[in-house]
Each structure stands twice: as structure tokens, then as C-alpha cells.
PDB file of C-alpha atoms in Angstrom:
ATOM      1  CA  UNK A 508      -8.049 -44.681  70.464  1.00  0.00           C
ATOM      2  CA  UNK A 509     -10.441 -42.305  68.776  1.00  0.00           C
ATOM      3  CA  UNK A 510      -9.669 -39.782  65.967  1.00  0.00           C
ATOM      4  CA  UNK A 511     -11.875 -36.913  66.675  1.00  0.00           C
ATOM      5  CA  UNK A 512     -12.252 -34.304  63.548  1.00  0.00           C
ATOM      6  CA  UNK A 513     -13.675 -31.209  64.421  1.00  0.00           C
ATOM      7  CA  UNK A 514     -16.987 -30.956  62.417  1.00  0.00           C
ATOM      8  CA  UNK A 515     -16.654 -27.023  60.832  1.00  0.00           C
ATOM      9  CA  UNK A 516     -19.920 -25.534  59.166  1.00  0.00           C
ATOM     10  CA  UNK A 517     -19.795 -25.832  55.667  1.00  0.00           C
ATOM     11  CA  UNK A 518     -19.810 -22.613  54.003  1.00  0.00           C
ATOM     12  CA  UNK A 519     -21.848 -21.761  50.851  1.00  0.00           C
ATOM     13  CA  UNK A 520     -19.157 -21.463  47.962  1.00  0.00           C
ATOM     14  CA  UNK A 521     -19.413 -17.971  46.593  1.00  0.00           C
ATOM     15  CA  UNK A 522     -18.575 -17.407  43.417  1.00  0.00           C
ATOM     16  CA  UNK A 523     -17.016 -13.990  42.704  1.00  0.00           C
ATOM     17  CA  UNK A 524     -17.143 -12.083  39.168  1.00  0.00           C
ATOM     18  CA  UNK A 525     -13.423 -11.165  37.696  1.00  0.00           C
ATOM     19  CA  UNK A 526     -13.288  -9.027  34.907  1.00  0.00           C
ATOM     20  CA  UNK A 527     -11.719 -10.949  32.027  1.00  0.00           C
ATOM     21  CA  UNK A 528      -9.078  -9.029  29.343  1.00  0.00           C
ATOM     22  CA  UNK A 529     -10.144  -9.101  26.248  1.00  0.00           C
ATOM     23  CA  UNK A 530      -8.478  -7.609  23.748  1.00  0.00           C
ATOM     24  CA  UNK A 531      -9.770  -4.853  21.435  1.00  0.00           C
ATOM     25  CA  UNK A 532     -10.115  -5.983  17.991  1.00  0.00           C
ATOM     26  CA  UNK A 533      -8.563  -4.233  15.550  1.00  0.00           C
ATOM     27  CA  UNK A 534      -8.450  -5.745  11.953  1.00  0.00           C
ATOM     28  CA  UNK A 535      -5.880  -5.937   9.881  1.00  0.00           C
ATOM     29  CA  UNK A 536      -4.568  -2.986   7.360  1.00  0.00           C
ATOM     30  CA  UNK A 537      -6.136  -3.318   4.416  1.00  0.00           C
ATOM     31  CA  UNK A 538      -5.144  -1.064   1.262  1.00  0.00           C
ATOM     32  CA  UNK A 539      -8.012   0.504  -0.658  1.00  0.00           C
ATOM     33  CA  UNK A 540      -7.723  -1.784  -3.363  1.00  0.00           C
ATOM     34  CA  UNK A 541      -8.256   0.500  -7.244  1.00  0.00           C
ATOM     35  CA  UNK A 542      -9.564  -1.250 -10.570  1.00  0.00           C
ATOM     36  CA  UNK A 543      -7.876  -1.424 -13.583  1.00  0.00           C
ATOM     37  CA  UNK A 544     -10.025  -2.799 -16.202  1.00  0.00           C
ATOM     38  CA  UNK A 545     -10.868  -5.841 -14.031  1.00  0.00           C
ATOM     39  CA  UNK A 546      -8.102  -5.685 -12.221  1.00  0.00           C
ATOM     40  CA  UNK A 547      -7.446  -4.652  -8.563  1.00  0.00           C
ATOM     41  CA  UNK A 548      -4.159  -3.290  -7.960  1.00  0.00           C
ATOM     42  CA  UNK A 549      -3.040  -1.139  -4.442  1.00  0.00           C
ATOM     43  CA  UNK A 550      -1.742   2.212  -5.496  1.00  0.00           C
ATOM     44  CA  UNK A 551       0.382   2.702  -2.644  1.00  0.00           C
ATOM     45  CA  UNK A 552       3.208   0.636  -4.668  1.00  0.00           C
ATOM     46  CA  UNK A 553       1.274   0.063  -8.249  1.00  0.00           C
ATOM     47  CA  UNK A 554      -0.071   1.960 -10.631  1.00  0.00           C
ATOM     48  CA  UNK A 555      -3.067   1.676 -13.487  1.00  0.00           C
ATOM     49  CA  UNK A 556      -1.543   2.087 -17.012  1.00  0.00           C
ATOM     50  CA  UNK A 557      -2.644   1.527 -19.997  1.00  0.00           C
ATOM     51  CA  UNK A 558      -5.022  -0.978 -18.569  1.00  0.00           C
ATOM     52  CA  UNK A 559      -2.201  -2.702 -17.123  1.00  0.00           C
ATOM     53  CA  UNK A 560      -1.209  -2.741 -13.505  1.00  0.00           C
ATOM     54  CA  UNK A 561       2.288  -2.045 -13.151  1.00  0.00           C
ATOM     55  CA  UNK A 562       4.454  -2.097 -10.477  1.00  0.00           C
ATOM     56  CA  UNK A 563       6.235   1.631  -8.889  1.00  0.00           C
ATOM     57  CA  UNK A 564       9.700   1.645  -8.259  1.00  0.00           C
ATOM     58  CA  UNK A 565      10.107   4.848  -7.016  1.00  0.00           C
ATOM     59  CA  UNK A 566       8.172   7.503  -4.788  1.00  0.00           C
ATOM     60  CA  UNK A 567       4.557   6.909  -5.422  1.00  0.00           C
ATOM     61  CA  UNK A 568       4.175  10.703  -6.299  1.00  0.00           C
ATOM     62  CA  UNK A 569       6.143  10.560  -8.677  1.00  0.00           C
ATOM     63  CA  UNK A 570       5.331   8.081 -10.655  1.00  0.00           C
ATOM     64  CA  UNK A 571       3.854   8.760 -14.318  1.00  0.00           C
ATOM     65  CA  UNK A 572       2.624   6.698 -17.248  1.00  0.00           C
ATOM     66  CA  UNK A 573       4.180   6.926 -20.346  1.00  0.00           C
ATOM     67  CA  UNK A 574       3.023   4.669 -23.560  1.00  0.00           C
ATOM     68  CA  UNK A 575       2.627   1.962 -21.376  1.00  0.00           C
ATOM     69  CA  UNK A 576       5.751   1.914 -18.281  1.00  0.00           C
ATOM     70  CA  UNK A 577       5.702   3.891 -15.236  1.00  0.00           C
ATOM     71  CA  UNK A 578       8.610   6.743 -15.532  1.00  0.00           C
ATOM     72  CA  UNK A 579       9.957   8.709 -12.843  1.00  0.00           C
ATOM     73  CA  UNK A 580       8.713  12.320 -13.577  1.00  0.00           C
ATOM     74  CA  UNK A 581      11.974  14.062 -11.577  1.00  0.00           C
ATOM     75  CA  UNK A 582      14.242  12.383 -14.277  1.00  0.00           C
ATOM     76  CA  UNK A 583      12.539  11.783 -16.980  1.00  0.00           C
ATOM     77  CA  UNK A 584       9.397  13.368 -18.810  1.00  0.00           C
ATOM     78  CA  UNK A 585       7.143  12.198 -21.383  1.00  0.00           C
ATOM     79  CA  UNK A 586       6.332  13.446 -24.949  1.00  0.00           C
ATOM     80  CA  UNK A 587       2.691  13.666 -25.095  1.00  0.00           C
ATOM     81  CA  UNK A 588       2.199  10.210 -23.950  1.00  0.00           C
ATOM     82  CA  UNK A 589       4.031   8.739 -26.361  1.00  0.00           C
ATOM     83  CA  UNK A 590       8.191   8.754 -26.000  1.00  0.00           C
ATOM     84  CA  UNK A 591      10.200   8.835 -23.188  1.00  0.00           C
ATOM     85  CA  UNK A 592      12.377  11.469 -22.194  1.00  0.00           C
ATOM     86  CA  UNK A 593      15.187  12.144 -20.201  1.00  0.00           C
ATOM     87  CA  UNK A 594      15.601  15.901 -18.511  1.00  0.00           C
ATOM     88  CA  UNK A 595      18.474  17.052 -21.126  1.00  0.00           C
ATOM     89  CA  UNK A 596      16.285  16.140 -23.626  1.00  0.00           C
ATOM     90  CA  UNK A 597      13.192  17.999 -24.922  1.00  0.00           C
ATOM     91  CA  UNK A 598       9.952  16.491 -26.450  1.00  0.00           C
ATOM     92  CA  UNK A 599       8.662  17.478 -30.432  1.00  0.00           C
ATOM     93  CA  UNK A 600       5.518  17.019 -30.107  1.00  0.00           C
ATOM     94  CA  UNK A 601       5.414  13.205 -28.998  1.00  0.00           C
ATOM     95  CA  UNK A 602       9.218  12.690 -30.233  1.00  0.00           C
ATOM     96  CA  UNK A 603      11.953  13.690 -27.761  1.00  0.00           C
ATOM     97  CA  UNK A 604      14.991  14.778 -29.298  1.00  0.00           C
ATOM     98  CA  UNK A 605      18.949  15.814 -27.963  1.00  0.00           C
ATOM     99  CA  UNK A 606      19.026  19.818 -26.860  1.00  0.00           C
ATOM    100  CA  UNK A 607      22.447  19.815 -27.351  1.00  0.00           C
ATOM    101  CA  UNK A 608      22.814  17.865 -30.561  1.00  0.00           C
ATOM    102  CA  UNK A 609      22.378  20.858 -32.574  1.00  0.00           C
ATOM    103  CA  UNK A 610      18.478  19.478 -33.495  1.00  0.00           C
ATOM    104  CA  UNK A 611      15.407  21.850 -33.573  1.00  0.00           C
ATOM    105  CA  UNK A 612      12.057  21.215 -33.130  1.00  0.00           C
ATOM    106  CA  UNK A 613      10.670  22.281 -36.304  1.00  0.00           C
ATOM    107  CA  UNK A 614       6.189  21.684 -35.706  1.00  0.00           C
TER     108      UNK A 614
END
């Protein structure tokens, strides 16, 4: 006995177009990068003083130089640049100095 196969037309294969995903390229954050004399530092969290990049502790807007180290300028203040000091204290020209030690600032 006899297999018969029915002979079909072959079709032409059609190809059809499909949209592919592709994903929108977004790079990565990257800080805008400040120099402090040579070196690059991110201000969000550092801070250029006295040529030196130090690192910020607190609040970024807060943060102040001070002969060298970044203070916090709610509790603490600096004498022109030079001396720390803390908000009961006062600053004498670039010394700070007790308010309620019973010192004046005398120039």
C-alpha cells in the first residue's frame, strides 16, 4: 500500500517587521566635579579649603572654612579666619575668647 501526501503550495515566507524595545539611555549621575589647586573634589559632600579638599560632615550649607577644617557655622563661628569659635564665645579680632569669663575685648 501507498502513502499518499497531499502536495500543498508552498507559500513565500513573509517576513514581518516587530518593533524592538530599546531602552532609552540615560547615563549615569555624574557630580560637577570643582578644582582645588589640582584637585577635583564634589562639593555636594566636600569642600575646597585652604587648598585642601576636605570632607563635610554636616549640611552642605553650612559648612565654613576656618584656618584650615570645615566648621559648622550654626554652632560654631570663626574669628577672622583664624580661631575657632563656639556660639557662647565671641571672636577679638582673630582670637575668640569666654563672654562669660569676665574677659573684654580690648582692640
Amino acid at each position: 500500500t501507498a502513502v499518499h501526501h497531499s502536495q500543498q503550495p508552498q507559500q513565500p515566507v513573509q517576513y514581518v517587521q516587530v518593533p524592538v524595545y530599546q531602552p532609552t539611555y540615560q547615563p549615569a549621575y555624574r557630580p560637577q566635579l570643582e578644582n582645588c589647586n589640582g584637585d577635583f573634589y564634589n562639593p555636594s559632600f566636600q569642600m575646597c579649603c585652604h587648598s585642601n579638599v576636605l570632607p563635610i560632615t554636616g549640611p552642605v550649607q553650612f559648612a565654613e572654612c576656618c584656618n584650615g577644617e570645615v566648621i559648622d557655622n550654626r554652632t560654631e563661628k570663626c574669628c577672622l579666619g583664624q580661631e575657632r569659635a563656639l556660639f557662647d564665645q565671641a571672636c577679638c579680632g582673630a582670637e575668640a575668647y569666654d563672654i562669660h569669663g569676665g574677659e573684654q575685648c580690648c582692640g
